[in-house]
Amino acid sequence: MEGADEFMKYRSPLVSRYASKEMAYNFSDRKKFTTWRKLWIYLAKAEKALGLPITDAQIQEMESHEKDIDFAMAAEEERKLRHDVMAHVHTFAHCCPAAAPIIHLGATSCYVGDNTDLIMLRDGFDIVLPKLARVIDRLANFAEKYACQLTTVGKRACLWLQDLAMDMRNLQRARDDLRFRGVKGTTGTQASFLQLFQGEHDKVEELDRMVTEMAGFKKAYLVTGQTYSRKVDVDCLSSLASLGATVHKICTDIRLLANLKEIEEPFEKEQIGSSAMPYKRNPMRAERCCSLARHLIALMADPLQTASVQWLERTLDDSANRRISLPESFLTADIILSTLQNITEGLVVYPKVIERHIRHELPFMATENIIMAMVKAGGNRQVLSEEVRPLLEPYKAKMDVKIELEL
């Protein structure tokens, strides 16, 4: 009965149908709240090392309960408190009674919320980047294979590759530019930590540095409000949206070429192209990429609007939007790259069809060389072009009829 309940509520197709396990896990509740607990442990360890009265036993108790999260208790606490972070503070404290007084000591909700988001963004890029590299590798092999054909196949693949290489640069730069929010206090002033350390600024700065290092970041943002700047989300999602534009263009080209019967994406032995037309072989993978790429591009509006309407240090109207736009952008990018890799590994080219199309167009293509030769002999290019064009019309009409008959 419990399994049946799963089908009684909406499930995002991004996860239920398409996304990889690693990307789905990256934005899961399990990872999110386990990371919160890790961040509370990092904070306690650093505070102890810098002289606050925290014991080894308290830290060991927290570490022993890092992963055993009572999600039902946390949900009940949040229902009562209407505050997700405090709900999980209470839930963690329940299984760590000795450590309860020092959990979240001096921190604000954004200490766990924003820092966890930055970890997820970083790890999301680490999942996407190798997938993009594999697509580039497969497409490069394809371009090399068809480089010497009397076709535009290899050249066109190189155009796709150039755009993907730009996306690789943009994604890597966005990933490398990420910093940690760090330990900044309620509005970014570190006032609560200055009070804990009795005004010792050096210890507060060292606390920030230690926790940043424990979380796997080389640097923290020098200045924050309550949150890290939402321009960071703009930078991250704009690189993903740009990738979406590239993939949409590539897959649109593939769909157009499939319609001309020049190129075909992989078609499985038992795959069905249409429920009504047995002969149909739709480029369904390319169609899926285009469909999801549009969604990825559209998501770009969310971080732009969110960044533009943050009041002073921050407003809470960013939260619900970011819960959707950040995961969905990475999930969608993950899906289209996996699908594009599948396409590029099995693209089928029909040289004879391409050769026939080129043969039909060759007389028209030759006119450019003819005109250039006449210009070299002293002719005027514009005048010659106007004189040649009418001579081609009868031949073009004849060829159009021939192509229709062949198709």
mmCIF file of C-alpha atoms in Angstrom, residues 131-132 135-140 142 153 155-168 242-259 263-265 283 285-291 293 297 336-337 339-345 347:
data_model
loop_
_atom_site.group_PDB
_atom_site.id
_atom_site.type_symbol
_atom_site.label_atom_id
_atom_site.label_comp_id
_atom_site.label_asym_id
_atom_site.label_seq_id
_atom_site.Cartn_x
_atom_site.Cartn_y
_atom_site.Cartn_z
ATOM 1 C CA LYS A 131 29.616 14.546 -18.923
ATOM 2 C CA LEU A 132 30.226 17.565 -21.118
ATOM 3 C CA VAL A 135 30.127 14.597 -25.286
ATOM 4 C CA ILE A 136 32.976 16.693 -26.709
ATOM 5 C CA ASP A 137 35.154 13.591 -27.016
ATOM 6 C CA ARG A 138 32.447 11.567 -28.818
ATOM 7 C CA LEU A 139 31.621 14.426 -31.141
ATOM 8 C CA ALA A 140 35.304 15.013 -31.919
ATOM 9 C CA PHE A 142 32.554 11.727 -35.126
ATOM 10 C CA VAL A 153 29.018 16.548 -41.822
ATOM 11 C CA LYS A 155 32.503 20.662 -40.592
ATOM 12 C CA ARG A 156 29.080 20.992 -39.020
ATOM 13 C CA ALA A 157 30.160 18.795 -36.091
ATOM 14 C CA CYS A 158 33.151 21.107 -35.608
ATOM 15 C CA LEU A 159 30.788 24.064 -35.296
ATOM 16 C CA TRP A 160 28.903 22.182 -32.598
ATOM 17 C CA LEU A 161 32.187 21.345 -30.890
ATOM 18 C CA GLN A 162 33.279 24.958 -30.833
ATOM 19 C CA ASP A 163 30.112 25.967 -28.977
ATOM 20 C CA LEU A 164 30.468 23.079 -26.530
ATOM 21 C CA ALA A 165 34.076 24.071 -25.843
ATOM 22 C CA MET A 166 32.842 27.551 -24.941
ATOM 23 C CA ASP A 167 30.326 25.965 -22.580
ATOM 24 C CA MET A 168 33.093 23.897 -20.990
ATOM 25 C CA SER A 242 23.976 28.900 -22.249
ATOM 26 C CA LEU A 243 24.722 25.177 -22.444
ATOM 27 C CA GLY A 244 20.993 24.654 -22.982
ATOM 28 C CA ALA A 245 21.077 27.000 -25.979
ATOM 29 C CA THR A 246 24.010 25.070 -27.463
ATOM 30 C CA VAL A 247 22.345 21.692 -27.025
ATOM 31 C CA HIS A 248 19.076 22.982 -28.477
ATOM 32 C CA LYS A 249 20.889 24.229 -31.582
ATOM 33 C CA ILE A 250 22.802 20.950 -32.035
ATOM 34 C CA CYS A 251 19.713 18.807 -31.616
ATOM 35 C CA THR A 252 17.636 21.052 -33.876
ATOM 36 C CA ASP A 253 20.281 20.560 -36.572
ATOM 37 C CA ILE A 254 20.110 16.791 -36.048
ATOM 38 C CA ARG A 255 16.314 16.845 -36.336
ATOM 39 C CA LEU A 256 16.474 18.864 -39.557
ATOM 40 C CA LEU A 257 19.095 16.524 -41.022
ATOM 41 C CA ALA A 258 17.035 13.520 -39.949
ATOM 42 C CA ASN A 259 14.095 14.943 -41.878
ATOM 43 C CA ILE A 263 21.669 11.720 -40.442
ATOM 44 C CA GLU A 264 19.837 9.528 -37.964
ATOM 45 C CA GLU A 265 20.204 9.219 -34.233
ATOM 46 C CA PRO A 283 14.629 11.578 -33.540
ATOM 47 C CA ARG A 285 16.359 11.787 -28.140
ATOM 48 C CA ALA A 286 17.080 15.034 -29.979
ATOM 49 C CA GLU A 287 13.458 16.064 -29.463
ATOM 50 C CA ARG A 288 13.782 15.390 -25.723
ATOM 51 C CA CYS A 289 16.980 17.449 -25.565
ATOM 52 C CA CYS A 290 15.270 20.371 -27.289
ATOM 53 C CA SER A 291 12.273 20.141 -24.993
ATOM 54 C CA ALA A 293 16.828 22.689 -23.132
ATOM 55 C CA ILE A 297 16.934 28.346 -20.723
ATOM 56 C CA ILE A 336 20.455 16.677 -21.697
ATOM 57 C CA LEU A 337 24.182 15.928 -21.535
ATOM 58 C CA THR A 339 21.110 12.102 -23.722
ATOM 59 C CA LEU A 340 23.399 14.023 -26.066
ATOM 60 C CA GLN A 341 26.230 11.620 -25.263
ATOM 61 C CA ASN A 342 23.980 8.730 -26.264
ATOM 62 C CA ILE A 343 23.149 10.505 -29.526
ATOM 63 C CA THR A 344 26.751 11.339 -30.429
ATOM 64 C CA GLU A 345 27.921 7.811 -29.700
ATOM 65 C CA LEU A 347 24.870 8.920 -34.963
#
